[in-house]
Amino acid sequence: AQTVTQSQPEMSVQEAETVTLSCTYDTSENNYYLFWYKQPPSRQMILVIRQEAYKQQNATENRFSVNFQKAAKSFSLKISDSQLGDTAMYFCAFMKGTGAGSYQLTFGKGTKLSVIP
Amino acid sequence: EAGVVQSPRYKIIEKKQPVAFWCNPISGHNTLYWYRQNLGQGPELLIRYENEEAVDDSQLPKDRFSAERLKGVDSTLKIQPAELGDSAVYLCASTLRTSGYNEQFFGPGTRLTVL
């Protein structure tokens, strides 16, 4: 079974600054995906960024980028130029790439990020 | 294009009462998921449908929970009778499942409070 650990229950950052959210995971799989989801107070979960395990290059989406360290099983999210709209719960998630359970997302407990004006 | 629709958004009931949640997935999505999100936790999968077939309900507490997806479109999740520990947010998600990676799109959820 896979596990996802987010060790930072809450974080805060000043507007326009940069913040990094941490995530570690445990799996014996070699083919998998990792995700960061954002859940604003309205509760709709939105995909922020995705990383395929077979890709060495770190994924980027505008102000969002990841630091994927496969050997260390670490997957951190960096948010640059933080904006007030980034205030939300952020969940790290894992999905197997193939085989049984390849559809199933396993989530961490989340990190509550507050962007301070 | 409309996203995943869920209703109601909020529900407050007394323990031992029944409750039902409704989900309408994104048009054309063949796969539908129900998740439960306890306070301060990430979502956990309850059941997955491929069209109208429940292909994984291993984490659904079958003594009190039931679900259906008639005609392979919208779905209903029911709890009868509800217990205090069922208080949570119930999320529905959908995807168009093909080979390879398929993004799951989530609805806004139903927040259930059992008193």
PDB file of N, CA, C and O in Angstrom, chain B residues 23-85:
ATOM      1  N   CYS B  23     -24.927  13.161  -7.178  1.00  0.00           N
ATOM      2  CA  CYS B  23     -23.811  13.652  -7.963  1.00  0.00           C
ATOM      3  C   CYS B  23     -24.127  13.523  -9.449  1.00  0.00           C
ATOM      4  O   CYS B  23     -24.562  12.460  -9.901  1.00  0.00           O
ATOM      5  N   ASN B  24     -23.871  14.586 -10.189  1.00  0.00           N
ATOM      6  CA  ASN B  24     -23.958  14.543 -11.640  1.00  0.00           C
ATOM      7  C   ASN B  24     -22.578  14.815 -12.206  1.00  0.00           C
ATOM      8  O   ASN B  24     -22.040  15.915 -12.036  1.00  0.00           O
ATOM      9  N   PRO B  25     -21.959  13.845 -12.860  1.00  0.00           N
ATOM     10  CA  PRO B  25     -20.586  14.025 -13.327  1.00  0.00           C
ATOM     11  C   PRO B  25     -20.526  14.904 -14.577  1.00  0.00           C
ATOM     12  O   PRO B  25     -21.549  15.277 -15.144  1.00  0.00           O
ATOM     13  N   ILE B  26     -19.333  15.196 -15.000  1.00  0.00           N
ATOM     14  CA  ILE B  26     -19.140  15.934 -16.240  1.00  0.00           C
ATOM     15  C   ILE B  26     -19.667  15.092 -17.399  1.00  0.00           C
ATOM     16  O   ILE B  26     -19.442  13.866 -17.434  1.00  0.00           O
ATOM     17  N   SER B  27     -20.337  15.724 -18.313  1.00  0.00           N
ATOM     18  CA  SER B  27     -20.952  15.017 -19.428  1.00  0.00           C
ATOM     19  C   SER B  27     -19.920  14.190 -20.190  1.00  0.00           C
ATOM     20  O   SER B  27     -18.842  14.675 -20.549  1.00  0.00           O
ATOM     21  N   GLY B  28     -20.265  12.909 -20.393  1.00  0.00           N
ATOM     22  CA  GLY B  28     -19.384  12.023 -21.147  1.00  0.00           C
ATOM     23  C   GLY B  28     -18.390  11.260 -20.308  1.00  0.00           C
ATOM     24  O   GLY B  28     -17.734  10.333 -20.801  1.00  0.00           O
ATOM     25  N   HIS B  29     -18.267  11.634 -19.035  1.00  0.00           N
ATOM     26  CA  HIS B  29     -17.321  10.913 -18.175  1.00  0.00           C
ATOM     27  C   HIS B  29     -17.898   9.564 -17.782  1.00  0.00           C
ATOM     28  O   HIS B  29     -18.986   9.473 -17.223  1.00  0.00           O
ATOM     29  N   ASN B  30     -17.125   8.509 -18.039  1.00  0.00           N
ATOM     30  CA  ASN B  30     -17.633   7.167 -17.787  1.00  0.00           C
ATOM     31  C   ASN B  30     -17.312   6.662 -16.384  1.00  0.00           C
ATOM     32  O   ASN B  30     -17.914   5.713 -15.906  1.00  0.00           O
ATOM     33  N   THR B  31     -16.375   7.303 -15.724  1.00  0.00           N
ATOM     34  CA  THR B  31     -15.952   6.833 -14.404  1.00  0.00           C
ATOM     35  C   THR B  31     -16.332   7.851 -13.334  1.00  0.00           C
ATOM     36  O   THR B  31     -16.088   9.051 -13.502  1.00  0.00           O
ATOM     37  N   LEU B  32     -16.920   7.348 -12.265  1.00  0.00           N
ATOM     38  CA  LEU B  32     -17.375   8.217 -11.184  1.00  0.00           C
ATOM     39  C   LEU B  32     -16.859   7.665  -9.867  1.00  0.00           C
ATOM     40  O   LEU B  32     -16.834   6.447  -9.636  1.00  0.00           O
ATOM     41  N   TYR B  33     -16.416   8.567  -9.005  1.00  0.00           N
ATOM     42  CA  TYR B  33     -15.855   8.205  -7.709  1.00  0.00           C
ATOM     43  C   TYR B  33     -16.640   8.910  -6.604  1.00  0.00           C
ATOM     44  O   TYR B  33     -17.015  10.071  -6.756  1.00  0.00           O
ATOM     45  N   TRP B  34     -16.772   8.233  -5.488  1.00  0.00           N
ATOM     46  CA  TRP B  34     -17.225   8.866  -4.241  1.00  0.00           C
ATOM     47  C   TRP B  34     -16.084   8.780  -3.234  1.00  0.00           C
ATOM     48  O   TRP B  34     -15.518   7.705  -3.002  1.00  0.00           O
ATOM     49  N   TYR B  35     -15.771   9.935  -2.633  1.00  0.00           N
ATOM     50  CA  TYR B  35     -14.748  10.022  -1.598  1.00  0.00           C
ATOM     51  C   TYR B  35     -15.385  10.549  -0.313  1.00  0.00           C
ATOM     52  O   TYR B  35     -16.343  11.329  -0.346  1.00  0.00           O
ATOM     53  N   ARG B  36     -14.797  10.196   0.809  1.00  0.00           N
ATOM     54  CA  ARG B  36     -15.165  10.794   2.089  1.00  0.00           C
ATOM     55  C   ARG B  36     -13.941  11.533   2.618  1.00  0.00           C
ATOM     56  O   ARG B  36     -12.827  10.987   2.609  1.00  0.00           O
ATOM     57  N   GLN B  37     -14.175  12.768   3.049  1.00  0.00           N
ATOM     58  CA  GLN B  37     -13.093  13.578   3.591  1.00  0.00           C
ATOM     59  C   GLN B  37     -13.435  13.973   5.020  1.00  0.00           C
ATOM     60  O   GLN B  37     -14.283  14.832   5.263  1.00  0.00           O
ATOM     61  N   ASN B  38     -12.769  13.337   5.967  1.00  0.00           N
ATOM     62  CA  ASN B  38     -12.962  13.687   7.367  1.00  0.00           C
ATOM     63  C   ASN B  38     -12.225  14.990   7.675  1.00  0.00           C
ATOM     64  O   ASN B  38     -11.279  15.368   6.975  1.00  0.00           O
ATOM     65  N   LEU B  39     -12.646  15.647   8.720  1.00  0.00           N
ATOM     66  CA  LEU B  39     -12.068  16.930   9.086  1.00  0.00           C
ATOM     67  C   LEU B  39     -10.562  16.811   9.299  1.00  0.00           C
ATOM     68  O   LEU B  39     -10.099  15.921  10.027  1.00  0.00           O
ATOM     69  N   GLY B  40      -9.811  17.652   8.623  1.00  0.00           N
ATOM     70  CA  GLY B  40      -8.360  17.656   8.776  1.00  0.00           C
ATOM     71  C   GLY B  40      -7.640  16.524   8.061  1.00  0.00           C
ATOM     72  O   GLY B  40      -6.459  16.272   8.332  1.00  0.00           O
ATOM     73  N   GLN B  41      -8.327  15.859   7.166  1.00  0.00           N
ATOM     74  CA  GLN B  41      -7.747  14.734   6.445  1.00  0.00           C
ATOM     75  C   GLN B  41      -7.895  14.929   4.943  1.00  0.00           C
ATOM     76  O   GLN B  41      -8.671  15.769   4.482  1.00  0.00           O
ATOM     77  N   GLY B  42      -7.156  14.113   4.195  1.00  0.00           N
ATOM     78  CA  GLY B  42      -7.363  14.082   2.762  1.00  0.00           C
ATOM     79  C   GLY B  42      -8.521  13.153   2.418  1.00  0.00           C
ATOM     80  O   GLY B  42      -8.942  12.336   3.241  1.00  0.00           O
ATOM     81  N   PRO B  43      -9.055  13.270   1.219  1.00  0.00           N
ATOM     82  CA  PRO B  43     -10.162  12.396   0.806  1.00  0.00           C
ATOM     83  C   PRO B  43      -9.731  10.929   0.750  1.00  0.00           C
ATOM     84  O   PRO B  43      -8.587  10.619   0.435  1.00  0.00           O
ATOM     85  N   GLU B  44     -10.691  10.054   1.032  1.00  0.00           N
ATOM     86  CA  GLU B  44     -10.471   8.613   0.934  1.00  0.00           C
ATOM     87  C   GLU B  44     -11.557   8.017   0.051  1.00  0.00           C
ATOM     88  O   GLU B  44     -12.741   8.325   0.223  1.00  0.00           O
ATOM     89  N   LEU B  45     -11.150   7.158  -0.861  1.00  0.00           N
ATOM     90  CA  LEU B  45     -12.093   6.585  -1.813  1.00  0.00           C
ATOM     91  C   LEU B  45     -13.079   5.650  -1.120  1.00  0.00           C
ATOM     92  O   LEU B  45     -12.689   4.790  -0.328  1.00  0.00           O
ATOM     93  N   LEU B  46     -14.359   5.808  -1.453  1.00  0.00           N
ATOM     94  CA  LEU B  46     -15.401   4.895  -0.971  1.00  0.00           C
ATOM     95  C   LEU B  46     -15.787   3.884  -2.042  1.00  0.00           C
ATOM     96  O   LEU B  46     -15.884   2.682  -1.773  1.00  0.00           O
ATOM     97  N   ILE B  47     -16.013   4.370  -3.264  1.00  0.00           N
ATOM     98  CA  ILE B  47     -16.492   3.505  -4.322  1.00  0.00           C
ATOM     99  C   ILE B  47     -16.167   4.136  -5.663  1.00  0.00           C
ATOM    100  O   ILE B  47     -16.097   5.362  -5.789  1.00  0.00           O
ATOM    101  N   ARG B  48     -15.943   3.254  -6.637  1.00  0.00           N
ATOM    102  CA  ARG B  48     -15.685   3.705  -8.002  1.00  0.00           C
ATOM    103  C   ARG B  48     -16.624   2.989  -8.948  1.00  0.00           C
ATOM    104  O   ARG B  48     -16.810   1.767  -8.851  1.00  0.00           O
ATOM    105  N   TYR B  49     -17.203   3.747  -9.884  1.00  0.00           N
ATOM    106  CA  TYR B  49     -18.066   3.207 -10.923  1.00  0.00           C
ATOM    107  C   TYR B  49     -17.400   3.347 -12.283  1.00  0.00           C
ATOM    108  O   TYR B  49     -16.845   4.397 -12.605  1.00  0.00           O
ATOM    109  N   GLU B  50     -17.505   2.288 -13.070  1.00  0.00           N
ATOM    110  CA  GLU B  50     -17.215   2.358 -14.493  1.00  0.00           C
ATOM    111  C   GLU B  50     -18.561   2.204 -15.190  1.00  0.00           C
ATOM    112  O   GLU B  50     -19.170   1.141 -15.147  1.00  0.00           O
ATOM    113  N   ASN B  51     -19.013   3.286 -15.780  1.00  0.00           N
ATOM    114  CA  ASN B  51     -20.393   3.333 -16.307  1.00  0.00           C
ATOM    115  C   ASN B  51     -21.349   3.017 -15.148  1.00  0.00           C
ATOM    116  O   ASN B  51     -21.271   3.665 -14.118  1.00  0.00           O
ATOM    117  N   GLU B  52     -22.209   2.012 -15.292  1.00  0.00           N
ATOM    118  CA  GLU B  52     -23.160   1.749 -14.205  1.00  0.00           C
ATOM    119  C   GLU B  52     -22.675   0.679 -13.236  1.00  0.00           C
ATOM    120  O   GLU B  52     -23.347   0.369 -12.253  1.00  0.00           O
ATOM    121  N   GLU B  53     -21.482   0.146 -13.466  1.00  0.00           N
ATOM    122  CA  GLU B  53     -20.984  -0.952 -12.643  1.00  0.00           C
ATOM    123  C   GLU B  53     -20.046  -0.451 -11.544  1.00  0.00           C
ATOM    124  O   GLU B  53     -19.070   0.270 -11.816  1.00  0.00           O
ATOM    125  N   ALA B  54     -20.312  -0.884 -10.319  1.00  0.00           N
ATOM    126  CA  ALA B  54     -19.422  -0.597  -9.198  1.00  0.00           C
ATOM    127  C   ALA B  54     -18.243  -1.566  -9.278  1.00  0.00           C
ATOM    128  O   ALA B  54     -18.389  -2.751  -8.974  1.00  0.00           O
ATOM    129  N   VAL B  55     -17.086  -1.075  -9.681  1.00  0.00           N
ATOM    130  CA  VAL B  55     -15.947  -1.964  -9.905  1.00  0.00           C
ATOM    131  C   VAL B  55     -15.007  -2.006  -8.706  1.00  0.00           C
ATOM    132  O   VAL B  55     -14.122  -2.851  -8.653  1.00  0.00           O
ATOM    133  N   ASP B  56     -15.164  -1.098  -7.776  1.00  0.00           N
ATOM    134  CA  ASP B  56     -14.381  -1.144  -6.542  1.00  0.00           C
ATOM    135  C   ASP B  56     -15.192  -0.500  -5.427  1.00  0.00           C
ATOM    136  O   ASP B  56     -15.315   0.718  -5.373  1.00  0.00           O
ATOM    137  N   ASP B  57     -15.734  -1.329  -4.566  1.00  0.00           N
ATOM    138  CA  ASP B  57     -16.459  -0.815  -3.398  1.00  0.00           C
ATOM    139  C   ASP B  57     -15.870  -1.391  -2.119  1.00  0.00           C
ATOM    140  O   ASP B  57     -16.554  -1.492  -1.094  1.00  0.00           O
ATOM    141  N   SER B  58     -14.605  -1.764  -2.180  1.00  0.00           N
ATOM    142  CA  SER B  58     -13.970  -2.447  -1.056  1.00  0.00           C
ATOM    143  C   SER B  58     -13.883  -1.570   0.197  1.00  0.00           C
ATOM    144  O   SER B  58     -13.771  -2.087   1.302  1.00  0.00           O
ATOM    145  N   GLN B  59     -13.917  -0.259   0.040  1.00  0.00           N
ATOM    146  CA  GLN B  59     -13.805   0.627   1.184  1.00  0.00           C
ATOM    147  C   GLN B  59     -15.139   1.250   1.570  1.00  0.00           C
ATOM    148  O   GLN B  59     -15.174   2.162   2.407  1.00  0.00           O
ATOM    149  N   LEU B  60     -16.199   0.753   1.012  1.00  0.00           N
ATOM    150  CA  LEU B  60     -17.535   1.243   1.354  1.00  0.00           C
ATOM    151  C   LEU B  60     -18.093   0.423   2.514  1.00  0.00           C
ATOM    152  O   LEU B  60     -18.202  -0.805   2.404  1.00  0.00           O
ATOM    153  N   PRO B  61     -18.452   1.077   3.617  1.00  0.00           N
ATOM    154  CA  PRO B  61     -19.035   0.339   4.763  1.00  0.00           C
ATOM    155  C   PRO B  61     -20.432  -0.165   4.393  1.00  0.00           C
ATOM    156  O   PRO B  61     -21.410   0.568   4.496  1.00  0.00           O
ATOM    157  N   LYS B  62     -20.515  -1.382   3.972  1.00  0.00           N
ATOM    158  CA  LYS B  62     -21.726  -1.860   3.323  1.00  0.00           C
ATOM    159  C   LYS B  62     -22.884  -2.104   4.292  1.00  0.00           C
ATOM    160  O   LYS B  62     -24.030  -2.289   3.846  1.00  0.00           O
ATOM    161  N   ASP B  63     -22.600  -2.095   5.582  1.00  0.00           N
ATOM    162  CA  ASP B  63     -23.698  -2.308   6.510  1.00  0.00           C
ATOM    163  C   ASP B  63     -24.651  -1.125   6.531  1.00  0.00           C
ATOM    164  O   ASP B  63     -25.852  -1.274   6.788  1.00  0.00           O
ATOM    165  N   ARG B  64     -24.144   0.051   6.212  1.00  0.00           N
ATOM    166  CA  ARG B  64     -25.018   1.226   6.281  1.00  0.00           C
ATOM    167  C   ARG B  64     -24.939   2.115   5.038  1.00  0.00           C
ATOM    168  O   ARG B  64     -25.769   2.995   4.861  1.00  0.00           O
ATOM    169  N   PHE B  65     -23.935   1.916   4.220  1.00  0.00           N
ATOM    170  CA  PHE B  65     -23.758   2.740   3.028  1.00  0.00           C
ATOM    171  C   PHE B  65     -24.199   1.952   1.797  1.00  0.00           C
ATOM    172  O   PHE B  65     -23.933   0.753   1.688  1.00  0.00           O
ATOM    173  N   SER B  66     -24.819   2.656   0.873  1.00  0.00           N
ATOM    174  CA  SER B  66     -25.132   2.067  -0.420  1.00  0.00           C
ATOM    175  C   SER B  66     -24.996   3.143  -1.479  1.00  0.00           C
ATOM    176  O   SER B  66     -25.059   4.349  -1.184  1.00  0.00           O
ATOM    177  N   ALA B  67     -24.794   2.714  -2.703  1.00  0.00           N
ATOM    178  CA  ALA B  67     -24.650   3.668  -3.803  1.00  0.00           C
ATOM    179  C   ALA B  67     -25.234   3.051  -5.051  1.00  0.00           C
ATOM    180  O   ALA B  67     -25.330   1.815  -5.178  1.00  0.00           O
ATOM    181  N   GLU B  68     -25.626   3.911  -5.961  1.00  0.00           N
ATOM    182  CA  GLU B  68     -26.104   3.443  -7.247  1.00  0.00           C
ATOM    183  C   GLU B  68     -25.772   4.472  -8.315  1.00  0.00           C
ATOM    184  O   GLU B  68     -25.620   5.664  -8.033  1.00  0.00           O
ATOM    185  N   ARG B  69     -25.651   3.964  -9.529  1.00  0.00           N
ATOM    186  CA  ARG B  69     -25.404   4.848 -10.660  1.00  0.00           C
ATOM    187  C   ARG B  69     -26.231   4.306 -11.825  1.00  0.00           C
ATOM    188  O   ARG B  69     -25.719   3.648 -12.724  1.00  0.00           O
ATOM    189  N   LEU B  70     -27.497   4.570 -11.778  1.00  0.00           N
ATOM    190  CA  LEU B  70     -28.410   4.094 -12.795  1.00  0.00           C
ATOM    191  C   LEU B  70     -28.102   4.775 -14.119  1.00  0.00           C
ATOM    192  O   LEU B  70     -27.812   5.975 -14.165  1.00  0.00           O
ATOM    193  N   LYS B  71     -28.128   4.002 -15.187  1.00  0.00           N
ATOM    194  CA  LYS B  71     -27.907   4.496 -16.551  1.00  0.00           C
ATOM    195  C   LYS B  71     -26.499   5.047 -16.752  1.00  0.00           C
ATOM    196  O   LYS B  71     -26.217   5.693 -17.761  1.00  0.00           O
ATOM    197  N   GLY B  72     -25.633   4.830 -15.779  1.00  0.00           N
ATOM    198  CA  GLY B  72     -24.239   5.219 -15.957  1.00  0.00           C
ATOM    199  C   GLY B  72     -23.978   6.694 -16.032  1.00  0.00           C
ATOM    200  O   GLY B  72     -22.950   7.116 -16.568  1.00  0.00           O
ATOM    201  N   VAL B  73     -24.896   7.488 -15.474  1.00  0.00           N
ATOM    202  CA  VAL B  73     -24.693   8.934 -15.508  1.00  0.00           C
ATOM    203  C   VAL B  73     -24.578   9.447 -14.069  1.00  0.00           C
ATOM    204  O   VAL B  73     -23.523   9.327 -13.455  1.00  0.00           O
ATOM    205  N   ASP B  74     -25.687   9.965 -13.530  1.00  0.00           N
ATOM    206  CA  ASP B  74     -25.602  10.498 -12.172  1.00  0.00           C
ATOM    207  C   ASP B  74     -25.663   9.363 -11.151  1.00  0.00           C
ATOM    208  O   ASP B  74     -26.014   8.222 -11.462  1.00  0.00           O
ATOM    209  N   SER B  75     -25.290   9.724  -9.926  1.00  0.00           N
ATOM    210  CA  SER B  75     -25.137   8.714  -8.884  1.00  0.00           C
ATOM    211  C   SER B  75     -25.685   9.233  -7.567  1.00  0.00           C
ATOM    212  O   SER B  75     -25.711  10.447  -7.311  1.00  0.00           O
ATOM    213  N   THR B  76     -26.129   8.287  -6.738  1.00  0.00           N
ATOM    214  CA  THR B  76     -26.609   8.613  -5.397  1.00  0.00           C
ATOM    215  C   THR B  76     -25.871   7.769  -4.379  1.00  0.00           C
ATOM    216  O   THR B  76     -25.681   6.561  -4.587  1.00  0.00           O
ATOM    217  N   LEU B  77     -25.432   8.399  -3.324  1.00  0.00           N
ATOM    218  CA  LEU B  77     -24.802   7.726  -2.191  1.00  0.00           C
ATOM    219  C   LEU B  77     -25.736   7.871  -0.990  1.00  0.00           C
ATOM    220  O   LEU B  77     -26.180   8.979  -0.690  1.00  0.00           O
ATOM    221  N   LYS B  78     -26.025   6.754  -0.339  1.00  0.00           N
ATOM    222  CA  LYS B  78     -26.965   6.779   0.777  1.00  0.00           C
ATOM    223  C   LYS B  78     -26.338   6.218   2.037  1.00  0.00           C
ATOM    224  O   LYS B  78     -25.525   5.282   1.975  1.00  0.00           O
ATOM    225  N   ILE B  79     -26.740   6.785   3.153  1.00  0.00           N
ATOM    226  CA  ILE B  79     -26.336   6.271   4.457  1.00  0.00           C
ATOM    227  C   ILE B  79     -27.619   6.028   5.256  1.00  0.00           C
ATOM    228  O   ILE B  79     -28.466   6.902   5.392  1.00  0.00           O
ATOM    229  N   GLN B  80     -27.748   4.810   5.765  1.00  0.00           N
ATOM    230  CA  GLN B  80     -28.928   4.490   6.565  1.00  0.00           C
ATOM    231  C   GLN B  80     -28.622   3.348   7.523  1.00  0.00           C
ATOM    232  O   GLN B  80     -28.335   2.228   7.061  1.00  0.00           O
ATOM    233  N   PRO B  81     -28.635   3.580   8.835  1.00  0.00           N
ATOM    234  CA  PRO B  81     -28.832   4.866   9.486  1.00  0.00           C
ATOM    235  C   PRO B  81     -27.504   5.598   9.679  1.00  0.00           C
ATOM    236  O   PRO B  81     -26.449   4.976   9.757  1.00  0.00           O
ATOM    237  N   ALA B  82     -27.558   6.909   9.758  1.00  0.00           N
ATOM    238  CA  ALA B  82     -26.334   7.690   9.953  1.00  0.00           C
ATOM    239  C   ALA B  82     -25.865   7.605  11.401  1.00  0.00           C
ATOM    240  O   ALA B  82     -26.673   7.511  12.330  1.00  0.00           O
ATOM    241  N   GLU B  83     -24.551   7.630  11.570  1.00  0.00           N
ATOM    242  CA  GLU B  83     -23.928   7.634  12.884  1.00  0.00           C
ATOM    243  C   GLU B  83     -23.116   8.924  13.042  1.00  0.00           C
ATOM    244  O   GLU B  83     -22.789   9.595  12.058  1.00  0.00           O
ATOM    245  N   LEU B  84     -22.784   9.241  14.297  1.00  0.00           N
ATOM    246  CA  LEU B  84     -22.036  10.468  14.559  1.00  0.00           C
ATOM    247  C   LEU B  84     -20.741  10.517  13.767  1.00  0.00           C
ATOM    248  O   LEU B  84     -20.351  11.571  13.241  1.00  0.00           O
ATOM    249  N   GLY B  85     -20.082   9.368  13.632  1.00  0.00           N
ATOM    250  CA  GLY B  85     -18.806   9.304  12.931  1.00  0.00           C
ATOM    251  C   GLY B  85     -18.901   9.492  11.431  1.00  0.00           C
ATOM    252  O   GLY B  85     -17.871   9.562  10.750  1.00  0.00           O
TER     253      GLY B  85
END
